[in-house]
mmCIF file with all atom_site columns, C-alpha atoms in Angstrom:
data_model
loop_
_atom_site.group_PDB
_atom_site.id
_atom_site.type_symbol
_atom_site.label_atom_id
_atom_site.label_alt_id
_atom_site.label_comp_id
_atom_site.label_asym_id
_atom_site.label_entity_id
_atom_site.label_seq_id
_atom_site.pdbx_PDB_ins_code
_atom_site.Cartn_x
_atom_site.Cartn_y
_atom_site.Cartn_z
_atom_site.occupancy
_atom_site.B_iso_or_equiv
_atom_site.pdbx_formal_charge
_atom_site.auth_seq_id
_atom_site.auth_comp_id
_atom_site.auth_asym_id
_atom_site.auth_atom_id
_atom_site.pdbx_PDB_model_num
ATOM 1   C CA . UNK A 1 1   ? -22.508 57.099 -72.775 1.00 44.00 ? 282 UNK A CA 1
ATOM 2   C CA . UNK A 1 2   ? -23.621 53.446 -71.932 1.00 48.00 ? 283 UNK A CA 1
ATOM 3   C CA . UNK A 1 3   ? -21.871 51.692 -68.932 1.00 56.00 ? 284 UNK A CA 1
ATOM 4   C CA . UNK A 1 4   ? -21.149 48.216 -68.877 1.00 68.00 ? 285 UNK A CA 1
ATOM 5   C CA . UNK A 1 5   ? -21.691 46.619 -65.523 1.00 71.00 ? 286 UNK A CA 1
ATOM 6   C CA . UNK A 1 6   ? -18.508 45.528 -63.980 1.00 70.00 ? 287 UNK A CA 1
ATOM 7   C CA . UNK A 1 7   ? -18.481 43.432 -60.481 1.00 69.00 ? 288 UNK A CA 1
ATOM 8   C CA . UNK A 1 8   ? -15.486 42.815 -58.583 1.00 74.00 ? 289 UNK A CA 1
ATOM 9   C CA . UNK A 1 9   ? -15.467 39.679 -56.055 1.00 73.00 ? 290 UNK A CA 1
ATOM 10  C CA . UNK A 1 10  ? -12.830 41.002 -53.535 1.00 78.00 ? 291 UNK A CA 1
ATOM 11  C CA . UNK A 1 11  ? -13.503 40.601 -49.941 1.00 83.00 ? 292 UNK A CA 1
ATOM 12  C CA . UNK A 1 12  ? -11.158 43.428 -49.138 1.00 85.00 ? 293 UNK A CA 1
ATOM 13  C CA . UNK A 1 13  ? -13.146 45.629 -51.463 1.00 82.00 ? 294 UNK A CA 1
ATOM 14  C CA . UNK A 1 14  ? -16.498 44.914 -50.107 1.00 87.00 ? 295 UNK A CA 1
ATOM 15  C CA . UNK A 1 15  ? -14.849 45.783 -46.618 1.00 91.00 ? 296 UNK A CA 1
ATOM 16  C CA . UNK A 1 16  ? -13.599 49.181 -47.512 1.00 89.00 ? 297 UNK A CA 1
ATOM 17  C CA . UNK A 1 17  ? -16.738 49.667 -49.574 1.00 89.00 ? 298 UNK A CA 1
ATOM 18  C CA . UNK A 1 18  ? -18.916 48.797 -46.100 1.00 91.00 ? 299 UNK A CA 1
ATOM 19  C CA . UNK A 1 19  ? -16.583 51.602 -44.505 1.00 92.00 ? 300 UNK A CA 1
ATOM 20  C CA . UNK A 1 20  ? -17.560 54.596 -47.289 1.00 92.00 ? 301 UNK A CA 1
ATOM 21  C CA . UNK A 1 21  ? -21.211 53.461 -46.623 1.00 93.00 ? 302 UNK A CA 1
ATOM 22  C CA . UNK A 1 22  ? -21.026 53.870 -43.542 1.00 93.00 ? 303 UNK A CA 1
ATOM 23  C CA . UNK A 1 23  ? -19.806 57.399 -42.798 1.00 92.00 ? 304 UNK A CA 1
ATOM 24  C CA . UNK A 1 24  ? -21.488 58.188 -45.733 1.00 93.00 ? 305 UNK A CA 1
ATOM 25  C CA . UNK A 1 25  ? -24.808 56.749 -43.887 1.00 93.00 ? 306 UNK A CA 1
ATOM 26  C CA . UNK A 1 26  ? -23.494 57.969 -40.532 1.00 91.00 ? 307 UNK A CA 1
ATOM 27  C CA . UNK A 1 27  ? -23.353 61.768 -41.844 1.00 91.00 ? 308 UNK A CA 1
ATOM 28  C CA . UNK A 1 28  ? -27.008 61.210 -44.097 1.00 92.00 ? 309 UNK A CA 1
ATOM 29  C CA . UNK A 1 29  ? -28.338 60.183 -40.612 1.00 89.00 ? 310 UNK A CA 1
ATOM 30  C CA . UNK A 1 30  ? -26.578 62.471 -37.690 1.00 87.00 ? 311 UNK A CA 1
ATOM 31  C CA . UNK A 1 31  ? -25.566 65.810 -39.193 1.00 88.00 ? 312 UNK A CA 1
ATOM 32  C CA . UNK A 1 32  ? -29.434 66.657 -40.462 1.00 88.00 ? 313 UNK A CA 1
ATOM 33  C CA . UNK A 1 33  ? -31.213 65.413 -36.597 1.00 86.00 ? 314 UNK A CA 1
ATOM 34  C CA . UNK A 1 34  ? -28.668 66.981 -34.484 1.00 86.00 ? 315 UNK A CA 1
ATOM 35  C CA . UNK A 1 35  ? -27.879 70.057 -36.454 1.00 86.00 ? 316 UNK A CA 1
ATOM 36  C CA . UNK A 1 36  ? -30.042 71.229 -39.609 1.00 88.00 ? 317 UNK A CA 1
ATOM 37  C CA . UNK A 1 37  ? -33.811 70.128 -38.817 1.00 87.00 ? 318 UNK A CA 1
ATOM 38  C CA . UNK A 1 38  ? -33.304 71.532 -35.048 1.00 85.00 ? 319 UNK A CA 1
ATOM 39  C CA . UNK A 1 39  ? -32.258 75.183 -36.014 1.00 85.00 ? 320 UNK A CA 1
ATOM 40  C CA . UNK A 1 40  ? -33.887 75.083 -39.233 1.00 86.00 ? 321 UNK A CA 1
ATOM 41  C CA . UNK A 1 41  ? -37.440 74.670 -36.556 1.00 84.00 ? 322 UNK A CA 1
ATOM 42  C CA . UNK A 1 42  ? -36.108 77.688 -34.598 1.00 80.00 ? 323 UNK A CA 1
ATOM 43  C CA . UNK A 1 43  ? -35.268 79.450 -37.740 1.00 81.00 ? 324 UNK A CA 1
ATOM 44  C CA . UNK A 1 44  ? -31.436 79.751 -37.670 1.00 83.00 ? 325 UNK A CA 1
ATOM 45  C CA . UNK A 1 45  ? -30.993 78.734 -41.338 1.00 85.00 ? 326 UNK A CA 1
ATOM 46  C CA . UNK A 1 46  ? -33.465 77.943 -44.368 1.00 87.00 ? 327 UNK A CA 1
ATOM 47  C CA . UNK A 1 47  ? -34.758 75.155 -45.910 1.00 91.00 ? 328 UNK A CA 1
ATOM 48  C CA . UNK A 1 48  ? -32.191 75.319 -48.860 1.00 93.00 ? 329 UNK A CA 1
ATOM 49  C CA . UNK A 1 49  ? -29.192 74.679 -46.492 1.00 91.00 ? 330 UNK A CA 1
ATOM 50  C CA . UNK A 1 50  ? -31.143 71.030 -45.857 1.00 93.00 ? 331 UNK A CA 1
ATOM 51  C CA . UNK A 1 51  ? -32.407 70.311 -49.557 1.00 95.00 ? 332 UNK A CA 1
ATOM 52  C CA . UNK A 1 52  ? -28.336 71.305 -50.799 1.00 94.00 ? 333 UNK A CA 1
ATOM 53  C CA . UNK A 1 53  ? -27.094 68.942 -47.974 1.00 94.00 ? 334 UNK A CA 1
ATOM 54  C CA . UNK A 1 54  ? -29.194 66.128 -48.622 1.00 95.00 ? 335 UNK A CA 1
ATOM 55  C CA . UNK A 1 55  ? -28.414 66.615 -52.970 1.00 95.00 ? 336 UNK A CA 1
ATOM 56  C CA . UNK A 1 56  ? -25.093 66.443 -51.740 1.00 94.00 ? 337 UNK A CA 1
ATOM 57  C CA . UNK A 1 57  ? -25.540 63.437 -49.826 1.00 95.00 ? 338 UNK A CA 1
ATOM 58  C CA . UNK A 1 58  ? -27.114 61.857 -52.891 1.00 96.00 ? 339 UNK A CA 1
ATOM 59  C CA . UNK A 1 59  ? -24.989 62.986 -55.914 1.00 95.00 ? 340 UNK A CA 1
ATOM 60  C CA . UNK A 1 60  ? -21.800 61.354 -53.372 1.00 94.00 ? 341 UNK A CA 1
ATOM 61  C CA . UNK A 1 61  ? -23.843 57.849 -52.725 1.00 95.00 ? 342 UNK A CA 1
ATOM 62  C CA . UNK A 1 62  ? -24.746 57.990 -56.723 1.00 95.00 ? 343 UNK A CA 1
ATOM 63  C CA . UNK A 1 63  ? -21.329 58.626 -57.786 1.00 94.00 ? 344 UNK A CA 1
ATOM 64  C CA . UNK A 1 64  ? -19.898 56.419 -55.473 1.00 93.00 ? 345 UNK A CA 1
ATOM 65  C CA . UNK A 1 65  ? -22.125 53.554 -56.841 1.00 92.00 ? 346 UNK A CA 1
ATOM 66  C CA . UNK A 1 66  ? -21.599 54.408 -60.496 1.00 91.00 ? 347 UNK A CA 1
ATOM 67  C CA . UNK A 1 67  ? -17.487 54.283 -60.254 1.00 91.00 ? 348 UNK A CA 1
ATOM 68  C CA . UNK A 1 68  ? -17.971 50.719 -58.935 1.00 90.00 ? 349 UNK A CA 1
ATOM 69  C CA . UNK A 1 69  ? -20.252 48.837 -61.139 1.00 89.00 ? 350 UNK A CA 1
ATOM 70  C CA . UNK A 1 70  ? -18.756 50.706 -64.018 1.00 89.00 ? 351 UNK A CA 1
ATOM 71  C CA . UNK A 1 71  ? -16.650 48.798 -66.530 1.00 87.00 ? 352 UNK A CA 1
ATOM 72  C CA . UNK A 1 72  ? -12.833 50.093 -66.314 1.00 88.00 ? 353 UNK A CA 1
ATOM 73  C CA . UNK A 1 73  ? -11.889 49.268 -69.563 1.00 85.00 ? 354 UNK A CA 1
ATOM 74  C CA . UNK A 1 74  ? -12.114 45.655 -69.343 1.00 85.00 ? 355 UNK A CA 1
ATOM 75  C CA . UNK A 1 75  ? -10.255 44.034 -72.621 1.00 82.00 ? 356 UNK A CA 1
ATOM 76  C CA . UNK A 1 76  ? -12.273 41.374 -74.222 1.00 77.00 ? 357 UNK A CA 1
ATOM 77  C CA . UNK A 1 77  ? -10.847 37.620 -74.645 1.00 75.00 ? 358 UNK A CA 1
ATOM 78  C CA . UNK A 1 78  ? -10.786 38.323 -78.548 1.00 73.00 ? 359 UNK A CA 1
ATOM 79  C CA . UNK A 1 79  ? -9.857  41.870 -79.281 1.00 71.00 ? 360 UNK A CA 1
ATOM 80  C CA . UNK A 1 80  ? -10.399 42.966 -82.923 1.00 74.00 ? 361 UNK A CA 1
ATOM 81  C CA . UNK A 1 81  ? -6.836  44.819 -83.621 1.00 73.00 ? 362 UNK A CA 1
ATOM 82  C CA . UNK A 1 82  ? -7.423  46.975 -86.726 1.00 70.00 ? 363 UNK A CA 1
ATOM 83  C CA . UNK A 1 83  ? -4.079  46.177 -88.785 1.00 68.00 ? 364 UNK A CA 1
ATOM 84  C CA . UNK A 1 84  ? -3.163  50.085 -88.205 1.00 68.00 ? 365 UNK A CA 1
ATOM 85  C CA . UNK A 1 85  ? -2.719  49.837 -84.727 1.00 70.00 ? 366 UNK A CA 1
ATOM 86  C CA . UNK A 1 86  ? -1.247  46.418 -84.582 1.00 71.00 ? 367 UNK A CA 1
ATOM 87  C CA . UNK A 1 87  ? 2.219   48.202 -83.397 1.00 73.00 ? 368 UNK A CA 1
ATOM 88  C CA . UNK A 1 88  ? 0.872   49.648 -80.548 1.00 78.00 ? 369 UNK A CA 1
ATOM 89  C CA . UNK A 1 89  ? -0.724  46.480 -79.416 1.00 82.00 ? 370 UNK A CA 1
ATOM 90  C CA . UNK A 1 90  ? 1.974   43.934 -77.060 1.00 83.00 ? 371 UNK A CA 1
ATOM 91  C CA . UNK A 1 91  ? 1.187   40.504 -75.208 1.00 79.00 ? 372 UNK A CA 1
ATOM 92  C CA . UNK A 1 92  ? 0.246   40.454 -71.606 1.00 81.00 ? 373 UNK A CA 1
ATOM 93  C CA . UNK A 1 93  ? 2.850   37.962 -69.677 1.00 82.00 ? 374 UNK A CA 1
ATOM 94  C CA . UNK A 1 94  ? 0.074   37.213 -67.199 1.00 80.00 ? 375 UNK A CA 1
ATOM 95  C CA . UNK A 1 95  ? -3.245  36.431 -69.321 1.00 80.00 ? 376 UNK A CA 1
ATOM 96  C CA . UNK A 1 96  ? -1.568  36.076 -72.426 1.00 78.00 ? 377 UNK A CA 1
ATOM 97  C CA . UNK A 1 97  ? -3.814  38.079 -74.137 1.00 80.00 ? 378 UNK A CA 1
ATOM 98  C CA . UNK A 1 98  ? -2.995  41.377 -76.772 1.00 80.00 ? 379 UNK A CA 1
ATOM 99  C CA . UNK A 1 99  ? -3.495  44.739 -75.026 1.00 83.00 ? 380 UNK A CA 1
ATOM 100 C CA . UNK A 1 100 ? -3.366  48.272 -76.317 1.00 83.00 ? 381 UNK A CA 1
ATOM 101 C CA . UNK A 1 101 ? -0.060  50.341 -74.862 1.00 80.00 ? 382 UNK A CA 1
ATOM 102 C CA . UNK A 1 102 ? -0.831  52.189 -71.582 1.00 82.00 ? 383 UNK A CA 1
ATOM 103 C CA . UNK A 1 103 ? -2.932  49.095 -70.132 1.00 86.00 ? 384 UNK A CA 1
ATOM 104 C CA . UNK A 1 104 ? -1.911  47.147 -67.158 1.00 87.00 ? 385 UNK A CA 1
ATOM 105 C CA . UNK A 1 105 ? -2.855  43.925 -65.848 1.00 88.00 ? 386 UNK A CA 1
ATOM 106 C CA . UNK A 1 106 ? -4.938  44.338 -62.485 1.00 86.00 ? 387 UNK A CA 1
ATOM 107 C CA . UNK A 1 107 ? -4.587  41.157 -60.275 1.00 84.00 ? 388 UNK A CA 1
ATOM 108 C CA . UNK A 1 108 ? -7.051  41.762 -57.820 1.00 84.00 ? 389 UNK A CA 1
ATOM 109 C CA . UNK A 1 109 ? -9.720  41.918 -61.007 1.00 82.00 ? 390 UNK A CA 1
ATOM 110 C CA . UNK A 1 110 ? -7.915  39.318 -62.858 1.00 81.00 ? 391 UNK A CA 1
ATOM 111 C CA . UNK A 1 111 ? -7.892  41.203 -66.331 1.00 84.00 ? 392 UNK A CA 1
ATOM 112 C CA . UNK A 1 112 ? -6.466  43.666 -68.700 1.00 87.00 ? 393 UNK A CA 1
ATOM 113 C CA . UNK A 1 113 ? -7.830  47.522 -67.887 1.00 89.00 ? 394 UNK A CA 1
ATOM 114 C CA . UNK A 1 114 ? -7.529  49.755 -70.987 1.00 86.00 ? 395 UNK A CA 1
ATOM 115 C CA . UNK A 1 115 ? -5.357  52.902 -69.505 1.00 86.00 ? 396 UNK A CA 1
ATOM 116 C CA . UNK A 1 116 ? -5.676  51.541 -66.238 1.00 86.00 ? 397 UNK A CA 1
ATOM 117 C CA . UNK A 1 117 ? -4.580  53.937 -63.191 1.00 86.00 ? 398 UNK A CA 1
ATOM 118 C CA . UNK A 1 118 ? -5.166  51.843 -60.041 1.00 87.00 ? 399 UNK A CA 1
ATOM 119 C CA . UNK A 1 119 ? -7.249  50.042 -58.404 1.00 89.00 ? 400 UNK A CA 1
ATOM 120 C CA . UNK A 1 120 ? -8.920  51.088 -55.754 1.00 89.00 ? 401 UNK A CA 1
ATOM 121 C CA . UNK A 1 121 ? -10.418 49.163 -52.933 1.00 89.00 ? 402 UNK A CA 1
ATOM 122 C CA . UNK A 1 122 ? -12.274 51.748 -51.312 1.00 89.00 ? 403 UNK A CA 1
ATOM 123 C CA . UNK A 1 123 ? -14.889 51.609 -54.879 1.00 90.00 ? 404 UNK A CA 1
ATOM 124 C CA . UNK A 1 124 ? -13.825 47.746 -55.284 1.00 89.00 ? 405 UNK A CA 1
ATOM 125 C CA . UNK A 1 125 ? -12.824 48.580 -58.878 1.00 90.00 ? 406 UNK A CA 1
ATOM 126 C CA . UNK A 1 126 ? -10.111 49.658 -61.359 1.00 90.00 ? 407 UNK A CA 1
ATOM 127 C CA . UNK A 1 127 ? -10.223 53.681 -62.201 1.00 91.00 ? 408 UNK A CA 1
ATOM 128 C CA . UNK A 1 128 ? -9.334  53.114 -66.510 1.00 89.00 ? 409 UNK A CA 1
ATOM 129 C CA . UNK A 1 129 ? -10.452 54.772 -69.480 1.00 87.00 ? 410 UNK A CA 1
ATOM 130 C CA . UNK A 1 130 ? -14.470 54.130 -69.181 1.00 87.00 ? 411 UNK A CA 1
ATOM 131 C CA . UNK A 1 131 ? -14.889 55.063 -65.294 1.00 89.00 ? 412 UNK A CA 1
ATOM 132 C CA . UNK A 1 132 ? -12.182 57.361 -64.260 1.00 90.00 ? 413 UNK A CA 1
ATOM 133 C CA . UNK A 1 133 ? -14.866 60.501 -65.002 1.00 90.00 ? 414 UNK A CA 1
ATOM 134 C CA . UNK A 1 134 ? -16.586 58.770 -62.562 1.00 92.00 ? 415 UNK A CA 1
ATOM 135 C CA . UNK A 1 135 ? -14.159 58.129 -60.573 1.00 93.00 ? 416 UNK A CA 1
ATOM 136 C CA . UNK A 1 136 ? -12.873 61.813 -61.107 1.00 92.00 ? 417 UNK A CA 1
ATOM 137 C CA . UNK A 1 137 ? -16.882 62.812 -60.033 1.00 93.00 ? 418 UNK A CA 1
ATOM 138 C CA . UNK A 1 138 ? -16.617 60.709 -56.839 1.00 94.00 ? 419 UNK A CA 1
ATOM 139 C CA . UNK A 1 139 ? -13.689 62.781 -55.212 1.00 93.00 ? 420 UNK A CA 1
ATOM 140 C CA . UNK A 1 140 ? -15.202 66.175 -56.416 1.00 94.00 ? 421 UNK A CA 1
ATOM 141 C CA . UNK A 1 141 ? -18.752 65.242 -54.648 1.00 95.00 ? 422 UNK A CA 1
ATOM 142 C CA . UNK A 1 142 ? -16.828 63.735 -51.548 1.00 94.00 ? 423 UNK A CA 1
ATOM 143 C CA . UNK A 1 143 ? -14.996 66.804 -50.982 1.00 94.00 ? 424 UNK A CA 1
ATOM 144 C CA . UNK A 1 144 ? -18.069 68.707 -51.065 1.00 94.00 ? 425 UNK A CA 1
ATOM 145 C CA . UNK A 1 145 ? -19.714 66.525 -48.775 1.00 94.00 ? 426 UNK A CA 1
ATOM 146 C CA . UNK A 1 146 ? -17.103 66.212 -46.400 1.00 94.00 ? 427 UNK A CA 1
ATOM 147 C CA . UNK A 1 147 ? -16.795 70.022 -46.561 1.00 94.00 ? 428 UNK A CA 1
ATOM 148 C CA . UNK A 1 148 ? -20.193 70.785 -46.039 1.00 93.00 ? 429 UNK A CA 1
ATOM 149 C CA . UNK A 1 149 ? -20.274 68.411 -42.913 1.00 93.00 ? 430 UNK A CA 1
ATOM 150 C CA . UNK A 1 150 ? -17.169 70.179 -41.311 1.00 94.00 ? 431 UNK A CA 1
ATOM 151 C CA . UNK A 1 151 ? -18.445 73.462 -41.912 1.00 92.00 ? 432 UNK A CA 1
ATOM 152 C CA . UNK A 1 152 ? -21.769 73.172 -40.276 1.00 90.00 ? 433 UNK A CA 1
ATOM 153 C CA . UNK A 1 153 ? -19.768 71.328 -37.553 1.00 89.00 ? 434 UNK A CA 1
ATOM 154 C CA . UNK A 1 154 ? -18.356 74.459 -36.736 1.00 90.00 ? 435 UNK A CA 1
ATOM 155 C CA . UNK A 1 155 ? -21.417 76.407 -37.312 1.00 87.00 ? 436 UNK A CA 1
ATOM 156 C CA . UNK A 1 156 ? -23.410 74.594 -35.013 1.00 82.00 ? 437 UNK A CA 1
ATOM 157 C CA . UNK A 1 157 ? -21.308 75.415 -31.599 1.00 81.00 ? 438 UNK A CA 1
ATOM 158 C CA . UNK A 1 158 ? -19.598 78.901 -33.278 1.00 81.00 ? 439 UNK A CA 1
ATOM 159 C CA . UNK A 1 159 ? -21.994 80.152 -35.246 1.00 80.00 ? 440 UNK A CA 1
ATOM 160 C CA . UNK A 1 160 ? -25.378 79.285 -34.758 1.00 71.00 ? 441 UNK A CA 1
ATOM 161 C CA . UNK A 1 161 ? -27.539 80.555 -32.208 1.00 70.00 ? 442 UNK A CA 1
ATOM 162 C CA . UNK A 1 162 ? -28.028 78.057 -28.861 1.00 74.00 ? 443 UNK A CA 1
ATOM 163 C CA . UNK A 1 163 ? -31.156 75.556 -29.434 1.00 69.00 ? 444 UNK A CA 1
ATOM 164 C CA . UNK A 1 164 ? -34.035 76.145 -27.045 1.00 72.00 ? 445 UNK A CA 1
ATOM 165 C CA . UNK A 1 165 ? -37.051 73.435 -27.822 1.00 67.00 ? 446 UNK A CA 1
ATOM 166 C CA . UNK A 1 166 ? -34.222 70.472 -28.349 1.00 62.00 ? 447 UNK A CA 1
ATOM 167 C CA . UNK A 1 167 ? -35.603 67.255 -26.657 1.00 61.00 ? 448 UNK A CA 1
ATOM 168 C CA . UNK A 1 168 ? -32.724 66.286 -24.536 1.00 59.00 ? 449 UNK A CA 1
ATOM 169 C CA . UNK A 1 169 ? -34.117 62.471 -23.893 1.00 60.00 ? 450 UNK A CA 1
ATOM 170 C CA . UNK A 1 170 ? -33.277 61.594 -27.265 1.00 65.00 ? 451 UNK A CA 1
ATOM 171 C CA . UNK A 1 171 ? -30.397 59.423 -27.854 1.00 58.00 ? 452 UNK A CA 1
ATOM 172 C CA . UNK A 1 172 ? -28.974 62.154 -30.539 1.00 61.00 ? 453 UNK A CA 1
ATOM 173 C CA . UNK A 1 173 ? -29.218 64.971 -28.255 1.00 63.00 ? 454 UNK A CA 1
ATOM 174 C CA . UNK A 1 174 ? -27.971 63.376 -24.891 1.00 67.00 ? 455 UNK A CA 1
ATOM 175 C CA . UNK A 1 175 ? -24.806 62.124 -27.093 1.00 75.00 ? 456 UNK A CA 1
ATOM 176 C CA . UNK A 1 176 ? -24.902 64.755 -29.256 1.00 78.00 ? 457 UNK A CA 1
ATOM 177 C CA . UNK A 1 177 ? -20.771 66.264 -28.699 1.00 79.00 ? 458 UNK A CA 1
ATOM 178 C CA . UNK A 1 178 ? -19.925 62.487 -28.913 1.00 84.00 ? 459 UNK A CA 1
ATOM 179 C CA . UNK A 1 179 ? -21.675 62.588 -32.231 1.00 85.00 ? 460 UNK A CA 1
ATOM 180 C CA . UNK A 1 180 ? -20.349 65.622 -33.506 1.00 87.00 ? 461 UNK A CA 1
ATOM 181 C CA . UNK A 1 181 ? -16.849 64.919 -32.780 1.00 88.00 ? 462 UNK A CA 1
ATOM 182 C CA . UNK A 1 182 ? -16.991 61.535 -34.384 1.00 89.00 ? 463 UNK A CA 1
ATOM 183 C CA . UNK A 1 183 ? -18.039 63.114 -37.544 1.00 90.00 ? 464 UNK A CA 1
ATOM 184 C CA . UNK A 1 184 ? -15.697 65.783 -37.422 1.00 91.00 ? 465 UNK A CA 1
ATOM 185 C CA . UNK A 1 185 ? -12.911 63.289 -37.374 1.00 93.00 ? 466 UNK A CA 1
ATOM 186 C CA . UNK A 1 186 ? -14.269 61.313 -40.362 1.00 91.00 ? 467 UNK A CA 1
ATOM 187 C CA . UNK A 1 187 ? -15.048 64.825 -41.839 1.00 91.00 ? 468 UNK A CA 1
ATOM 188 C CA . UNK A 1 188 ? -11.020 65.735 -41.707 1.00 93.00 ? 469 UNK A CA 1
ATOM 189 C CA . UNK A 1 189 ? -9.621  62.101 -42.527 1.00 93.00 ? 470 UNK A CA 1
ATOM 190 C CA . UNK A 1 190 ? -11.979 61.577 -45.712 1.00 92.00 ? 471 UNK A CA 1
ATOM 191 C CA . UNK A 1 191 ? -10.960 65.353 -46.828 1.00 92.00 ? 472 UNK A CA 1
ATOM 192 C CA . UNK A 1 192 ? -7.970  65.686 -46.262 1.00 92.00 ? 473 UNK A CA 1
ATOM 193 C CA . UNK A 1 193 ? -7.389  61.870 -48.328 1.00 90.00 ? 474 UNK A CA 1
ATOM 194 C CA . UNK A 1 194 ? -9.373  62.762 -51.144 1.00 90.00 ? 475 UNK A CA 1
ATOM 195 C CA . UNK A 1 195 ? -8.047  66.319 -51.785 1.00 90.00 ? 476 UNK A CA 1
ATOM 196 C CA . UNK A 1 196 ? -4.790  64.782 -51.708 1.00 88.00 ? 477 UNK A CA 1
ATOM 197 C CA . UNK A 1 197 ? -5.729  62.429 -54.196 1.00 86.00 ? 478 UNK A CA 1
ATOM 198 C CA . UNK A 1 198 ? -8.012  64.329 -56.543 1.00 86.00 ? 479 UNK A CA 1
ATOM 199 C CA . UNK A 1 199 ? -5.208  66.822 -56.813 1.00 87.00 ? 480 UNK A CA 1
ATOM 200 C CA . UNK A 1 200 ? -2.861  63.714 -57.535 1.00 86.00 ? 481 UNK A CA 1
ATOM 201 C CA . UNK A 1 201 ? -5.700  62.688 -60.565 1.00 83.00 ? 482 UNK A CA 1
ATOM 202 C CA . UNK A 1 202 ? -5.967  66.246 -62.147 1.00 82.00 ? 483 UNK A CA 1
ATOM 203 C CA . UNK A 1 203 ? -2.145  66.629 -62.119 1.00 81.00 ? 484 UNK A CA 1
ATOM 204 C CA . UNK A 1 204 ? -1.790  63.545 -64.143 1.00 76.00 ? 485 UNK A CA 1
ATOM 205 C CA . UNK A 1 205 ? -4.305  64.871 -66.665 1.00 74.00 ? 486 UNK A CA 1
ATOM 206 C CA . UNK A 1 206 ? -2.943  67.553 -67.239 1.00 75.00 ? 487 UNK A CA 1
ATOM 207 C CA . UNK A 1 207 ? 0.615   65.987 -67.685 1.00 73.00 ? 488 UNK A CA 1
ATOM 208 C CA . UNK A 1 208 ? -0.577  63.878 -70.204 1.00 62.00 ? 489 UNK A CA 1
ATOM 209 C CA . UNK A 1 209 ? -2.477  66.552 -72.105 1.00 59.00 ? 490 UNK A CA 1
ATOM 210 C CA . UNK A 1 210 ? 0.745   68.783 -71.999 1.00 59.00 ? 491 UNK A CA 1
ATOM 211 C CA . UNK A 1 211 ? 2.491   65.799 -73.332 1.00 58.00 ? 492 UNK A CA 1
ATOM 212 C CA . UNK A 1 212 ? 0.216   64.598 -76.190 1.00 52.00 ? 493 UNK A CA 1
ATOM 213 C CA . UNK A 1 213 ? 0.013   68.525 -77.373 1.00 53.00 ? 494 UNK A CA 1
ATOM 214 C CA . UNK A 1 214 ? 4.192   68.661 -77.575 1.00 49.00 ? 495 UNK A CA 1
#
């Protein structure tokens, strides 16, 4: 499936977009120099606990990108209505344009969204009918992240066995339960938002599909 670039100018976007980045960036950076390259060197854990972290890492960042640069479901200014579906068609009282049943007006993007959920600042874009798989994909990848992060967390002062050859002059290592605990609270406030959410987005699925089947 092709996807039409779609850019929102929304200051308030772009800020909650700078904070994903961030603790995504934050968690890219910390988690594999203060936890999984030092006991992977003193062979506490493998090399496929890093390369699974890191394709984590990526498939999040990638998903993140795709949901919002992705067209929504943007109506065009002349919509073709085939003359069978002309009922199901009404006038938007804000652009004044026609617009299939089940879309909504979004004012922050200043257009019709076919199907059109929400928006959401934290990808600066609508979740409609073209991006909310990707949208659906972004919560499912930053679970896993998130998950992954708080488990080795937990590993690394429970679990794992104490490091011996860590250079404690290093910024990462003389800060290091600063750094862990900061990412342990982002770890727990992005999962425990997103579950809550994603849940929220698979329970409306399948309430629709239950609906369209009766």
């Amino acid at each position: 499936m092709g996807l039409q670039i779609h850019f929102v100018v929304d200051p308030q976007g772009w800020c909650c977009m700078g904070i994903i980045i961030f603790v995504w960036l934050y968690n890219t950076v910390f988690i594999p120099k203060v936890i999984l390259f030092p006991h992977y060197e003193e062979g506490h854990i493998s090399a496929v606990a890093i390369l699974c972290y890191y394709l984590c890492s990526l498939f999040c960042i990638v998903s993140l990108l795709r949901s919002s640069v992705a067209d929504p479901g943007r109506l065009p200014e002349n919509p073709k209505i085939p003359l069978t579906e002309r009922e199901f068609w009404e006038l938007c009282n804000k652009c004044n344009m026609m617009r299939p049943k089940r879309s909504h007006h979004c004012s922050r993007c200043g257009h019709c969204v076919r199907r059109m959920d929400h928006h959401c600042p934290w990808i600066n874009n609508c979740v409609g009918e073209d991006n909310h798989w990707l949208f659906l994909q972004l919560c499912f990848y930053t679970q896993l992240l998130s998950s992954f992060t708080l488990i080795l967390d937990f590993c690394h002062y429970y679990y794992f066995l104490p490091l011996k050859k860590t250079n404690w002059d290093f910024f990462v290592f003389r800060h290091e339960l600063a750094l862990i605990r900061i990412s342990t609270f982002m770890g727990l406030v992005i999962l425990g938002g997103i579950s809550g959410l994603f849940y929220t987005q698979l329970m409306g699925i399948f309430t629709v599909s239950m609906t369209l089947q009766v």
